[in-house]
Short mmCIF file of C-alpha atoms and ligand atoms in Angstrom, two decimals:
data_model
loop_
_atom_site.label_atom_id
_atom_site.label_comp_id
_atom_site.label_asym_id
_atom_site.label_seq_id
_atom_site.Cartn_x
_atom_site.Cartn_y
_atom_site.Cartn_z
CA UNK A 1 14.73 30.03 1.21
CA UNK A 2 17.19 30.01 -1.66
CA UNK A 3 16.18 30.62 -5.27
CA UNK A 4 12.55 30.47 -4.15
CA UNK A 5 12.91 27.02 -2.56
CA UNK A 6 12.28 26.86 1.18
CA UNK A 7 14.22 24.18 3.06
CA UNK A 8 15.76 23.06 6.34
CA UNK A 9 18.27 20.26 5.73
CA UNK A 10 21.71 19.43 7.14
CA UNK A 11 23.92 20.41 4.19
CA UNK A 12 23.05 21.16 0.57
CA UNK A 13 26.66 20.30 -0.27
CA UNK A 14 25.69 16.62 0.07
CA UNK A 15 23.34 16.89 -2.90
CA UNK A 16 25.74 15.49 -5.49
CA UNK A 17 26.26 12.27 -3.49
CA UNK A 18 22.51 12.08 -2.94
CA UNK A 19 21.85 12.50 -6.66
CA UNK A 20 24.22 9.62 -7.51
CA UNK A 21 22.43 7.31 -5.08
CA UNK A 22 19.04 8.45 -6.38
CA UNK A 23 20.19 7.58 -9.91
CA UNK A 24 21.14 4.06 -8.83
CA UNK A 25 17.90 3.71 -6.85
CA UNK A 26 15.77 4.67 -9.87
CA UNK A 27 16.92 1.54 -11.67
CA UNK A 28 15.92 -0.52 -8.62
CA UNK A 29 12.47 1.10 -8.45
CA UNK A 30 10.83 -0.15 -11.66
CA UNK A 31 7.30 0.44 -10.36
CA UNK A 32 7.84 4.15 -9.83
CA UNK A 33 9.65 4.53 -13.14
CA UNK A 34 6.84 2.69 -14.96
CA UNK A 35 4.31 5.10 -13.43
CA UNK A 36 6.43 8.03 -14.63
CA UNK A 37 6.35 6.57 -18.15
CA UNK A 38 2.65 5.74 -17.99
CA UNK A 39 1.71 9.27 -16.94
CA UNK A 40 4.29 11.19 -18.97
CA UNK A 41 2.52 14.16 -20.59
CA UNK A 42 -0.71 13.40 -18.68
CA UNK A 43 0.20 15.06 -15.37
CA UNK A 44 -2.65 13.55 -13.30
CA UNK A 45 -1.34 15.34 -10.22
CA UNK A 46 -1.36 18.78 -11.84
CA UNK A 47 -2.73 21.12 -9.20
CA UNK A 48 -1.96 18.71 -6.35
CA UNK A 49 -0.15 20.27 -3.38
CA UNK A 50 1.11 17.26 -1.49
CA UNK A 51 2.40 17.55 2.05
CA UNK A 52 4.42 14.41 2.75
CA UNK A 53 5.58 13.01 6.09
CA UNK A 54 7.67 9.92 5.44
CA UNK A 55 11.28 8.92 6.21
CA UNK A 56 13.42 11.20 4.00
CA UNK A 57 15.59 8.52 2.42
CA UNK A 58 17.00 7.91 -1.06
CA UNK A 59 13.97 5.75 -1.89
CA UNK A 60 11.61 8.50 -0.75
CA UNK A 61 13.50 10.92 -2.98
CA UNK A 62 12.52 8.76 -5.97
CA UNK A 63 8.91 8.80 -4.73
CA UNK A 64 8.92 12.60 -4.34
CA UNK A 65 10.37 13.12 -7.81
CA UNK A 66 7.78 10.73 -9.24
CA UNK A 67 4.99 12.83 -7.69
CA UNK A 68 6.62 15.94 -9.20
CA UNK A 69 6.94 14.21 -12.60
CA UNK A 70 3.18 13.57 -12.44
CA UNK A 71 2.59 17.29 -11.99
CA UNK A 72 2.38 17.74 -8.20
CA UNK A 73 3.89 20.40 -6.02
CA UNK A 74 5.36 18.78 -2.94
CA UNK A 75 6.64 19.72 0.52
CA UNK A 76 8.29 17.08 2.68
CA UNK A 77 9.31 16.21 6.23
CA UNK A 78 10.51 12.97 7.78
CA UNK A 79 8.21 10.98 10.06
CA UNK A 80 11.02 10.09 12.45
CA UNK A 81 13.78 12.12 14.08
CA UNK A 82 16.58 9.68 13.12
CA UNK A 83 15.54 8.37 9.71
CA UNK A 84 16.57 11.14 7.33
CA UNK A 85 19.48 10.49 4.98
CA UNK A 86 20.96 13.95 4.76
CA UNK A 87 22.35 13.49 1.25
CA UNK A 88 18.94 12.41 -0.03
CA UNK A 89 17.27 15.42 1.61
CA UNK A 90 19.85 17.75 0.04
CA UNK A 91 19.46 16.20 -3.41
CA UNK A 92 15.67 16.61 -3.30
CA UNK A 93 15.98 20.30 -2.41
CA UNK A 94 18.56 20.91 -5.14
CA UNK A 95 16.58 18.85 -7.65
CA UNK A 96 17.93 17.03 -10.71
CA UNK A 97 18.63 20.28 -12.55
CA UNK A 98 19.65 22.67 -9.78
CA UNK A 99 22.83 23.37 -7.89
CA UNK A 100 23.37 23.95 -4.16
CA UNK A 101 23.68 27.65 -4.98
CA UNK A 102 20.56 27.62 -7.16
CA UNK A 103 18.28 24.87 -5.87
CA UNK A 104 15.35 24.00 -8.12
CA UNK A 105 13.81 21.11 -6.27
CA UNK A 106 11.28 20.47 -3.54
CA UNK A 107 11.06 22.09 -0.08
CA UNK A 108 12.29 19.56 2.50
CA UNK A 109 12.36 20.02 6.26
CA UNK A 110 14.32 17.08 7.64
CA UNK A 111 17.72 16.14 8.97
CA UNK A 112 19.15 13.16 10.83
CA UNK A 113 19.04 13.72 14.59
CA UNK A 114 16.20 16.18 15.04
CA UNK A 115 15.01 17.07 18.54
CA UNK A 116 11.30 16.59 19.28
CA UNK A 117 10.85 20.36 18.96
CA UNK A 118 12.62 20.27 15.58
CA UNK A 119 10.45 17.35 14.51
CA UNK A 120 7.14 19.09 15.09
CA UNK A 121 8.51 22.35 13.66
CA UNK A 122 9.45 20.46 10.47
CA UNK A 123 6.03 18.80 10.33
CA UNK A 124 4.32 22.17 10.68
CA UNK A 125 6.52 23.78 7.98
CA UNK A 126 5.77 20.87 5.66
CA UNK A 127 2.03 21.52 6.06
CA UNK A 128 2.33 25.31 5.72
CA UNK A 129 2.28 26.50 2.13
CA UNK A 130 1.78 30.26 2.52
CA UNK A 131 4.49 32.39 0.99
CA UNK A 132 5.89 29.49 -0.95
CA UNK A 133 7.74 30.27 -4.17
CA UNK A 134 6.92 28.30 -7.33
CA UNK A 135 8.90 25.14 -7.98
CA UNK A 136 10.67 24.78 -11.26
CA UNK A 137 11.56 21.55 -12.98
CA UNK A 138 11.88 20.15 -16.45
CA UNK A 139 8.75 18.04 -16.33
CA UNK A 140 6.64 20.42 -14.30
CA UNK A 141 4.13 22.44 -16.26
CA UNK A 142 4.62 26.08 -15.37
CA UNK A 143 0.98 27.12 -15.56
CA UNK A 144 0.13 26.09 -12.02
CA UNK A 145 -1.08 28.82 -9.77
CA UNK A 146 0.10 29.17 -6.25
CA UNK A 147 -2.46 28.69 -3.52
CA UNK A 148 -2.05 28.45 0.20
CA UNK A 149 -2.46 25.12 1.94
CA UNK A 150 -1.92 21.51 0.93
CA UNK A 151 -4.73 19.62 -0.78
CA UNK A 152 -3.25 16.14 -0.23
CA UNK A 153 -1.36 14.44 2.60
CA UNK A 154 0.97 11.50 2.16
CA UNK A 155 1.55 10.11 5.63
CA UNK A 156 3.60 7.43 7.36
CA UNK A 157 2.47 6.73 10.91
CA UNK A 158 -0.19 9.41 10.91
CA UNK A 159 1.58 12.32 12.58
CA UNK A 160 0.76 14.84 9.84
CA UNK A 161 -2.86 13.69 9.83
CA UNK A 162 -2.95 13.92 13.63
CA UNK A 163 -1.55 17.47 13.60
CA UNK A 164 -4.32 18.62 11.25
CA UNK A 165 -7.06 16.77 13.19
CA UNK A 166 -5.94 17.75 16.69
CA UNK A 167 -5.24 21.31 15.54
CA UNK A 168 -8.75 21.63 14.09
CA UNK A 169 -10.28 19.99 17.18
CA UNK A 170 -8.55 22.40 19.59
CA UNK A 171 -9.40 25.37 17.38
CA UNK A 172 -13.07 24.40 17.62
CA UNK A 173 -12.71 24.13 21.40
CA UNK A 174 -10.76 27.40 21.47
CA UNK A 175 -8.14 25.89 23.78
CA UNK A 176 -5.30 23.37 23.75
CA UNK A 177 -5.42 21.03 26.78
CA UNK A 178 -2.43 21.02 29.10
CA UNK A 179 -0.24 17.95 29.19
CA UNK A 180 -0.24 15.56 32.10
CA UNK A 181 3.04 15.29 33.96
CA UNK A 182 3.26 11.61 33.02
CA UNK A 183 2.54 12.18 29.33
CA UNK A 184 5.37 11.27 26.96
CA UNK A 185 7.68 14.16 26.00
CA UNK A 186 6.51 13.80 22.41
CA UNK A 187 2.96 14.70 23.41
CA UNK A 188 4.08 17.64 25.57
CA UNK A 189 6.08 19.10 22.69
CA UNK A 190 3.18 18.51 20.32
CA UNK A 191 0.74 20.35 22.58
CA UNK A 192 3.08 23.29 23.04
CA UNK A 193 3.44 23.62 19.26
CA UNK A 194 -0.34 23.65 18.92
CA UNK A 195 -0.67 26.21 21.70
CA UNK A 196 1.71 28.57 19.88
CA UNK A 197 -0.08 27.91 16.62
CA UNK A 198 -3.50 28.66 18.14
CA UNK A 199 -2.20 31.92 19.59
CA UNK A 200 -0.81 33.01 16.21
CA UNK A 201 -3.71 31.89 14.02
CA UNK A 202 -6.84 30.39 15.52
CA UNK A 203 -8.14 28.92 12.26
CA UNK A 204 -5.05 27.51 10.56
CA UNK A 205 -5.67 23.78 11.01
CA UNK A 206 -9.40 23.97 10.33
CA UNK A 207 -8.60 25.73 7.04
CA UNK A 208 -5.96 23.17 6.15
CA UNK A 209 -8.32 20.31 7.07
CA UNK A 210 -11.07 21.75 4.88
CA UNK A 211 -8.70 22.05 1.91
CA UNK A 212 -7.48 18.47 1.94
CA UNK A 213 -8.95 16.03 -0.55
CA UNK A 214 -7.45 12.96 1.04
CA UNK A 215 -4.61 11.19 2.78
CA UNK A 216 -2.75 8.06 1.76
CA UNK A 217 -1.22 6.22 4.71
CA UNK A 218 1.87 4.05 4.54
CA UNK A 219 2.06 1.96 7.71
CA UNK A 220 0.17 -0.36 10.07
CA UNK A 221 0.29 2.07 12.98
CA UNK A 222 -0.95 5.03 10.92
CA UNK A 223 -3.73 2.94 9.43
CA UNK A 224 -4.89 1.95 12.94
CA UNK A 225 -5.13 5.63 13.85
CA UNK A 226 -7.17 6.34 10.68
CA UNK A 227 -9.67 3.55 11.41
CA UNK A 228 -10.04 4.91 14.96
CA UNK A 229 -10.79 8.40 13.59
CA UNK A 230 -13.25 7.02 11.04
CA UNK A 231 -15.03 4.89 13.66
CA UNK A 232 -15.44 7.97 15.86
CA UNK A 233 -16.84 9.86 12.86
CA UNK A 234 -14.01 12.37 13.15
CA UNK A 235 -12.10 11.79 9.93
CA UNK A 236 -12.01 15.12 8.06
CA UNK A 237 -11.25 13.68 4.60
CA UNK A 238 -11.12 10.32 2.79
CA UNK A 239 -8.14 8.05 3.36
CA UNK A 240 -6.51 5.25 1.43
CA UNK A 241 -4.88 2.54 3.49
CA UNK A 242 -1.77 1.82 1.43
CA UNK A 243 -0.32 -0.52 4.06
CA UNK A 244 -2.91 -3.21 3.39
CA UNK A 245 -2.26 -3.40 -0.31
CA UNK A 246 -0.82 -6.91 -0.50
CA UNK A 247 2.16 -5.59 -2.45
CA UNK A 248 2.89 -3.31 0.53
CA UNK A 249 2.47 -5.10 3.85
CA UNK A 250 3.32 -8.60 2.62
CA UNK A 251 6.52 -7.30 1.01
CA UNK A 252 7.86 -4.12 2.64
CA UNK A 253 6.89 -5.10 6.19
CA UNK A 254 8.28 -8.60 5.74
CA UNK A 255 11.04 -8.72 3.13
CA UNK A 256 12.07 -5.11 3.75
CA UNK A 257 12.57 -5.90 7.43
CA UNK A 258 14.36 -9.14 6.58
CA UNK A 259 16.95 -6.94 4.88
CA UNK A 260 17.09 -3.89 7.10
CA UNK A 261 16.80 -5.33 10.63
CA UNK A 262 20.18 -7.05 10.64
CA UNK A 263 21.61 -4.10 8.70
CA UNK A 264 20.69 -1.87 11.65
CA UNK A 265 22.03 -4.32 14.25
CA UNK A 266 25.27 -4.77 12.31
CA UNK A 267 25.91 -1.09 11.74
CA UNK A 268 24.97 -0.29 15.32
CA UNK A 269 26.95 -3.00 17.08
CA UNK A 270 28.83 -5.31 14.69
CA UNK A 271 28.10 -8.15 17.13
CA UNK A 272 28.04 -11.64 15.63
CA UNK A 273 24.40 -12.69 15.38
CA UNK A 274 25.05 -16.39 14.71
CA UNK A 275 24.51 -18.62 17.72
CA UNK A 276 22.93 -15.90 19.80
CA UNK A 277 19.46 -16.06 21.31
CA UNK A 278 17.28 -13.42 19.69
CA UNK A 279 13.77 -12.66 20.93
CA UNK A 280 11.32 -11.10 18.50
CA UNK A 281 8.19 -9.66 20.10
CA UNK A 282 5.30 -9.85 17.66
CA UNK A 283 4.94 -12.26 14.71
CA UNK A 284 2.90 -10.14 12.32
CA UNK A 285 4.31 -9.12 8.94
CA UNK A 286 7.24 -7.22 10.46
CA UNK A 287 7.93 -9.90 13.07
CA UNK A 288 8.00 -12.61 10.39
CA UNK A 289 10.63 -10.66 8.44
CA UNK A 290 12.58 -9.91 11.61
CA UNK A 291 12.66 -13.55 12.71
CA UNK A 292 13.81 -14.71 9.28
CA UNK A 293 16.45 -12.01 9.18
CA UNK A 294 17.97 -13.16 12.47
CA UNK A 295 17.59 -16.87 11.71
CA UNK A 296 19.34 -16.29 8.40
CA UNK A 297 22.40 -15.26 10.40
CA UNK A 298 22.18 -18.38 12.55
CA UNK A 299 20.57 -16.86 15.62
CA UNK A 300 18.33 -19.02 17.78
CA UNK A 301 15.12 -17.04 17.48
CA UNK A 302 12.30 -17.07 20.04
CA UNK A 303 8.92 -15.42 19.43
CA UNK A 304 6.51 -13.75 21.83
CA UNK A 305 2.90 -13.26 20.69
CA UNK A 306 -0.51 -12.45 22.12
CA UNK A 307 -2.46 -13.75 19.12
CA UNK A 308 -2.73 -17.56 19.02
CA UNK A 309 -2.92 -17.59 15.21
CA UNK A 310 0.36 -15.73 14.77
CA UNK A 311 1.87 -17.76 17.63
CA UNK A 312 0.90 -20.97 15.86
CA UNK A 313 2.42 -19.67 12.62
CA UNK A 314 5.65 -19.03 14.52
CA UNK A 315 5.60 -22.53 15.96
CA UNK A 316 4.97 -24.04 12.52
CA UNK A 317 7.87 -22.02 11.17
CA UNK A 318 10.02 -23.68 13.81
CA UNK A 319 10.35 -20.95 16.41
CA UNK A 320 9.75 -21.55 20.12
CA UNK A 321 6.92 -19.35 21.37
CA UNK A 322 7.56 -18.04 24.87
CA UNK A 323 6.66 -15.25 27.21
CA UNK A 324 9.26 -12.54 27.44
CA UNK A 325 9.72 -13.26 31.15
CA UNK A 326 10.74 -16.87 30.44
CA UNK A 327 13.53 -15.98 28.00
CA UNK A 328 14.89 -12.75 29.42
CA UNK A 329 17.78 -14.48 31.16
CA UNK A 330 19.00 -16.09 27.91
CA UNK A 331 18.39 -13.35 25.37
CA UNK A 332 21.34 -11.69 23.62
CA UNK A 333 19.12 -9.60 21.33
CA UNK A 334 15.55 -8.39 21.97
CA UNK A 335 13.58 -6.78 19.16
CA UNK A 336 10.03 -5.40 19.38
CA UNK A 337 7.82 -5.52 16.28
CA UNK A 338 4.30 -5.25 17.68
CA UNK A 339 2.98 -1.75 16.97
CA UNK A 340 1.82 -1.92 20.60
CA UNK A 341 3.07 -0.05 23.66
CA UNK A 342 4.84 -1.12 26.86
CA UNK A 343 6.10 -4.41 25.44
CA UNK A 344 9.57 -4.40 27.00
CA UNK A 345 9.59 -2.54 30.30
CA UNK A 346 12.47 -1.16 32.35
CA UNK A 347 12.05 -4.05 34.82
CA UNK A 348 12.58 -6.48 31.92
CA UNK A 349 15.70 -4.64 30.84
CA UNK A 350 17.04 -4.72 34.41
CA UNK A 351 16.89 -8.53 34.29
CA UNK A 352 18.65 -8.97 30.95
CA UNK A 353 22.17 -10.36 30.49
CA UNK A 354 25.19 -8.08 30.28
CA UNK A 355 25.28 -6.21 26.95
CA UNK A 356 21.99 -7.54 25.62
CA UNK A 357 21.09 -5.58 22.50
CA UNK A 358 17.63 -4.02 22.72
CA UNK A 359 15.89 -2.42 19.78
CA UNK A 360 12.51 -1.65 18.28
CA UNK A 361 11.41 -1.88 14.69
CA UNK A 362 7.74 -0.96 15.19
CA UNK A 363 6.62 2.53 14.24
CA UNK A 364 6.75 4.30 17.61
CA UNK A 365 9.33 4.15 20.40
CA UNK A 366 6.77 3.37 23.13
CA UNK A 367 7.17 -0.39 22.55
CA UNK A 368 10.24 -0.05 24.73
CA UNK A 369 9.97 1.70 28.08
CA UNK A 370 12.85 4.10 27.51
CA UNK A 371 11.25 6.68 29.81
CA UNK A 372 11.18 4.09 32.61
CA UNK A 373 14.77 3.14 31.85
CA UNK A 374 15.89 6.75 32.14
CA UNK A 375 14.12 6.98 35.53
CA UNK A 376 15.52 3.67 36.83
CA UNK A 377 17.27 4.36 40.18
CA UNK A 378 21.03 4.52 39.77
CA UNK A 379 21.02 4.01 35.95
CA UNK A 380 23.85 5.51 33.86
CA UNK A 381 23.68 6.23 30.13
CA UNK A 382 26.77 6.39 27.98
CA UNK A 383 26.52 7.18 24.28
CA UNK A 384 28.89 4.92 22.34
CA UNK A 385 28.12 6.65 19.04
CA UNK A 386 25.02 8.34 17.58
CA UNK A 387 21.97 6.05 17.98
CA UNK A 388 23.87 3.54 20.15
CA UNK A 389 23.64 3.92 23.94
CA UNK A 390 24.90 1.71 26.71
CA UNK A 391 22.70 1.86 29.81
CA UNK A 392 24.42 0.53 32.95
CA UNK A 393 22.38 -0.63 35.93
CA UNK A 394 23.57 -0.08 39.51
CA UNK A 395 24.64 -3.76 39.74
CA UNK A 396 27.18 -3.09 36.97
CA UNK A 397 25.54 -4.96 34.08
CA UNK A 398 24.50 -3.00 31.01
CA UNK A 399 22.27 -3.20 27.95
CA UNK A 400 22.83 -1.65 24.52
CA UNK A 401 19.84 0.32 23.24
CA UNK A 402 19.63 1.15 19.54
CA UNK A 403 18.16 4.43 18.24
CA UNK A 404 16.72 5.32 21.66
CA UNK A 405 13.98 2.79 20.98
CA UNK A 406 12.94 4.30 17.64
CA UNK A 407 12.82 2.29 14.40
CA UNK A 408 16.34 0.87 14.41
CA UNK A 409 16.41 -0.13 10.75
CA UNK A 410 16.07 3.53 9.83
CA UNK A 411 17.98 5.01 12.78
CA UNK A 412 21.03 2.71 12.68
CA UNK A 413 20.88 1.83 8.98
CA UNK A 414 19.17 3.18 5.88
CA UNK A 415 15.77 1.50 6.04
CA UNK A 416 14.40 -0.82 3.41
CA UNK A 417 16.15 -1.14 0.05
CA UNK A 418 14.83 0.38 -3.15
CA UNK A 419 13.25 -2.62 -4.85
CA UNK A 420 10.84 -3.39 -2.02
CA UNK A 421 10.02 0.29 -1.53
CA UNK A 422 9.20 0.50 -5.23
CA UNK A 423 6.24 -1.77 -4.46
CA UNK A 424 5.09 0.31 -1.49
CA UNK A 425 5.58 3.63 -3.20
CA UNK A 426 3.88 2.55 -6.43
CA UNK A 427 0.80 1.97 -4.28
CA UNK A 428 1.32 5.41 -2.73
CA UNK A 429 1.46 7.13 -6.12
CA UNK A 430 -1.58 5.25 -7.43
CA UNK A 431 -3.48 6.14 -4.24
CA UNK A 432 -2.51 9.82 -4.50
CA UNK A 433 -3.73 9.97 -8.11
CA UNK A 434 -6.94 8.16 -7.17
CA UNK A 435 -7.89 10.45 -4.26
CA UNK A 436 -6.69 13.64 -5.90
CA UNK A 437 -8.62 13.08 -9.12
CA UNK A 438 -11.71 11.29 -7.76
CA UNK A 439 -12.13 12.63 -4.23
CA UNK A 440 -15.84 13.38 -4.78
CA UNK A 441 -16.45 9.65 -5.14
CA UNK A 442 -15.14 8.95 -1.65
CA UNK A 443 -16.65 9.53 1.80
CA UNK A 444 -14.64 10.39 4.89
CA UNK A 445 -13.78 6.74 5.42
CA UNK A 446 -10.75 4.49 5.01
CA UNK A 447 -10.44 2.64 1.68
CA UNK A 448 -8.06 0.15 0.12
CA UNK A 449 -6.92 0.09 -3.48
CA UNK A 450 -8.61 -2.44 -5.77
CA UNK A 451 -6.88 -5.80 -6.15
CA UNK A 452 -6.39 -5.20 -9.86
CA UNK A 453 -3.97 -2.35 -9.05
CA UNK A 454 -2.20 -4.51 -6.46
CA UNK A 455 -1.69 -7.12 -9.16
CA UNK A 456 -0.45 -4.43 -11.55
CA UNK A 457 2.23 -3.36 -9.06
CA UNK A 458 3.27 -6.97 -8.54
CA UNK A 459 3.38 -7.67 -12.28
CA UNK A 460 5.82 -4.82 -12.92
CA UNK A 461 8.17 -6.13 -10.25
CA UNK A 462 7.93 -9.78 -11.32
CA UNK A 463 8.87 -8.72 -14.84
CA UNK A 464 11.73 -6.56 -13.55
CA UNK A 465 13.13 -9.66 -11.86
CA UNK A 466 12.92 -11.62 -15.09
CA UNK A 467 10.02 -13.75 -13.85
CA UNK A 468 7.75 -15.40 -16.40
CA UNK A 469 4.09 -15.26 -15.47
CA UNK A 470 1.97 -18.15 -16.64
CA UNK A 471 -1.05 -17.03 -18.63
CA UNK A 472 -4.48 -18.46 -17.92
CA UNK A 473 -6.37 -19.99 -20.79
CA UNK A 474 -9.97 -18.85 -21.17
CA UNK A 475 -11.11 -22.32 -20.20
CA UNK A 476 -8.97 -22.37 -17.07
CA UNK A 477 -10.12 -18.89 -16.11
CA UNK A 478 -13.74 -19.98 -16.34
CA UNK A 479 -13.00 -23.12 -14.32
CA UNK A 480 -11.58 -21.12 -11.37
CA UNK A 481 -14.08 -18.33 -11.95
CA UNK A 482 -11.76 -15.41 -12.59
CA UNK A 483 -11.08 -13.12 -15.52
CA UNK A 484 -8.13 -14.01 -17.77
CA UNK A 485 -6.64 -10.61 -16.92
CA UNK A 486 -7.40 -10.85 -13.19
CA UNK A 487 -8.08 -10.10 -10.41
CA UNK A 488 -6.98 -13.65 -9.71
CA UNK A 489 -8.12 -13.98 -6.12
CA UNK A 490 -11.26 -13.27 -4.10
CA UNK A 491 -11.25 -10.43 -1.59
CA UNK A 492 -11.09 -12.86 1.33
CA UNK A 493 -7.97 -14.63 0.07
CA UNK A 494 -5.10 -14.10 2.53
CA UNK A 495 -1.88 -14.74 0.58
P1 NAI B 1 0.94 -6.67 12.56
O1 NAI B 1 -0.32 -6.25 13.20
O2 NAI B 1 0.94 -7.53 11.35
O3 NAI B 1 1.88 -7.42 13.63
C1 NAI B 1 2.03 -7.03 14.96
C2 NAI B 1 1.95 -8.32 15.81
O4 NAI B 1 2.28 -8.02 17.15
C3 NAI B 1 0.55 -8.92 15.81
O5 NAI B 1 0.60 -10.28 15.37
C4 NAI B 1 0.11 -8.82 17.27
O6 NAI B 1 -0.68 -9.91 17.67
C5 NAI B 1 1.45 -8.79 18.00
N1 NAI B 1 1.40 -8.15 19.32
C6 NAI B 1 0.65 -7.09 19.75
N2 NAI B 1 0.91 -6.82 21.03
C7 NAI B 1 1.85 -7.70 21.44
C8 NAI B 1 2.53 -7.92 22.66
N3 NAI B 1 2.28 -7.16 23.73
N4 NAI B 1 3.46 -8.90 22.72
C9 NAI B 1 3.71 -9.69 21.65
N5 NAI B 1 3.09 -9.53 20.44
C10 NAI B 1 2.18 -8.56 20.35
O7 NAI B 1 1.75 -5.32 12.26
P2 NAI B 1 3.04 -5.17 11.32
O8 NAI B 1 2.62 -4.80 9.96
O9 NAI B 1 3.90 -6.34 11.55
O10 NAI B 1 3.69 -3.85 11.95
C11 NAI B 1 4.26 -3.82 13.25
C12 NAI B 1 4.82 -2.42 13.50
O11 NAI B 1 5.91 -2.16 12.60
C13 NAI B 1 3.84 -1.28 13.23
O12 NAI B 1 4.06 -0.26 14.17
C14 NAI B 1 4.21 -0.81 11.85
O13 NAI B 1 3.76 0.50 11.61
C15 NAI B 1 5.70 -0.94 11.89
N6 NAI B 1 6.42 -1.06 10.63
C16 NAI B 1 7.76 -0.74 10.65
C17 NAI B 1 8.53 -0.83 9.52
C18 NAI B 1 9.97 -0.44 9.58
O14 NAI B 1 10.57 -0.19 8.54
N7 NAI B 1 10.59 -0.43 10.72
C19 NAI B 1 7.97 -1.27 8.25
C20 NAI B 1 6.57 -1.64 8.32
C21 NAI B 1 5.84 -1.53 9.47
#
């Protein structure tokens, strides 16, 4: 804690660099800046205590400062051990009007290269508001009272939501189950954190769960977890699925990946992509962006899919659709984008060509069997540089694994660029305002934002790009049965 601001970041001395990049990013994030203007002096998030778990990048810094500009108090952690940009984290702690000696910003618990223990410690700190000093800022009204506990969660991948739910569940049971020997390390570390937490305070997570008005979830994988909780009747508070706003998943997941996938491969390896055979596993929104990204560089892209509809889309887009086993011997690059587990196994990796690049761009690292790779008899791991490892098999051939199988666009590069994240994060801000101010109108279910708001986000970004929208005449609007001001499509329209 310094000047009343609690934090755990790599180096506050990086704040000035972070601030410069935040300033440039603000211009590229017209949606967030429009929301700041729209809500100036209104402070719809006054009284909100938002605990956020989302990659601590420059773009996220603009999101955080937008939430603060709308009146919220915020605490933040990253949702991945490799994705933090340390200068962005420092700048958020220092704030636009503070100095490293006298920070005046937002508590952040995130640095690039956390251990799993660090990760869950940061997530817990981000959700723990007791003893927190007041935040100061030029736009923040100073009449807010300090209360313990968050009342909103902003999540990416669902780890913060899971911590609250599992914590409350084990508190009710009075015991934290022991991990299985074969459980992933992540789960073992998670359970040991909960065990310590239960010993120190046996009601912490139930209290936090009861205080939360809602969660807004950023990504496909987190949304899946929310629907599972809701179906089991276990969701403790209402949720907004931000991912399935059209201006999120059809833009960030696709065009964001189209930008940041090759960025990660280039920064990690600097291998020429043109002419190489690249396999993309999964042809959903992320897979479509990934395939285009690689094809744009001249790679020969092959798709693997389980869903015949997405497989047919891939074929129509001109990509051969194969099983992984049939292309392993040719692949120079293998990327997973499925949101599923066990997609590329150690046995697959053992059969790849020398120096095949292997990476994942789905939310969790279990798409690649890194645990199996580490256990492979006679395997050797050599770190070339942070987030780039060469794994050599006993027969002498090796593969290059990016970011230990975690999201490589954030581990090896800097994630999606500002403009596309402005779309995603505008939906996040709108969803936070909606659930914070109208939580009584929602049940403990998963909701999506109305199409009208989706269209509003899109309109801001079309205009920022200098696009000219055609206006419907009243006659035309009646003919296609929509309102002149929208929404322009039915709910079942698929874009
Ligand atoms: P999606 O559901 O649209 O696409 C996933 C596709 O993978 C589906 O078409 C599915 O049929 C296919 N699939 C499932 N199992 C498979 C298997 N064993 N082999 C081949 N294909 C398989 O999901 P979306 O939105 O594309 O997201 C994918 C993952 O990427 C999620 O984990 C999501 O959270 C994450 N994500 C990552 C981002 C990043 O910046 N790295 C950005 C946005 C999402």
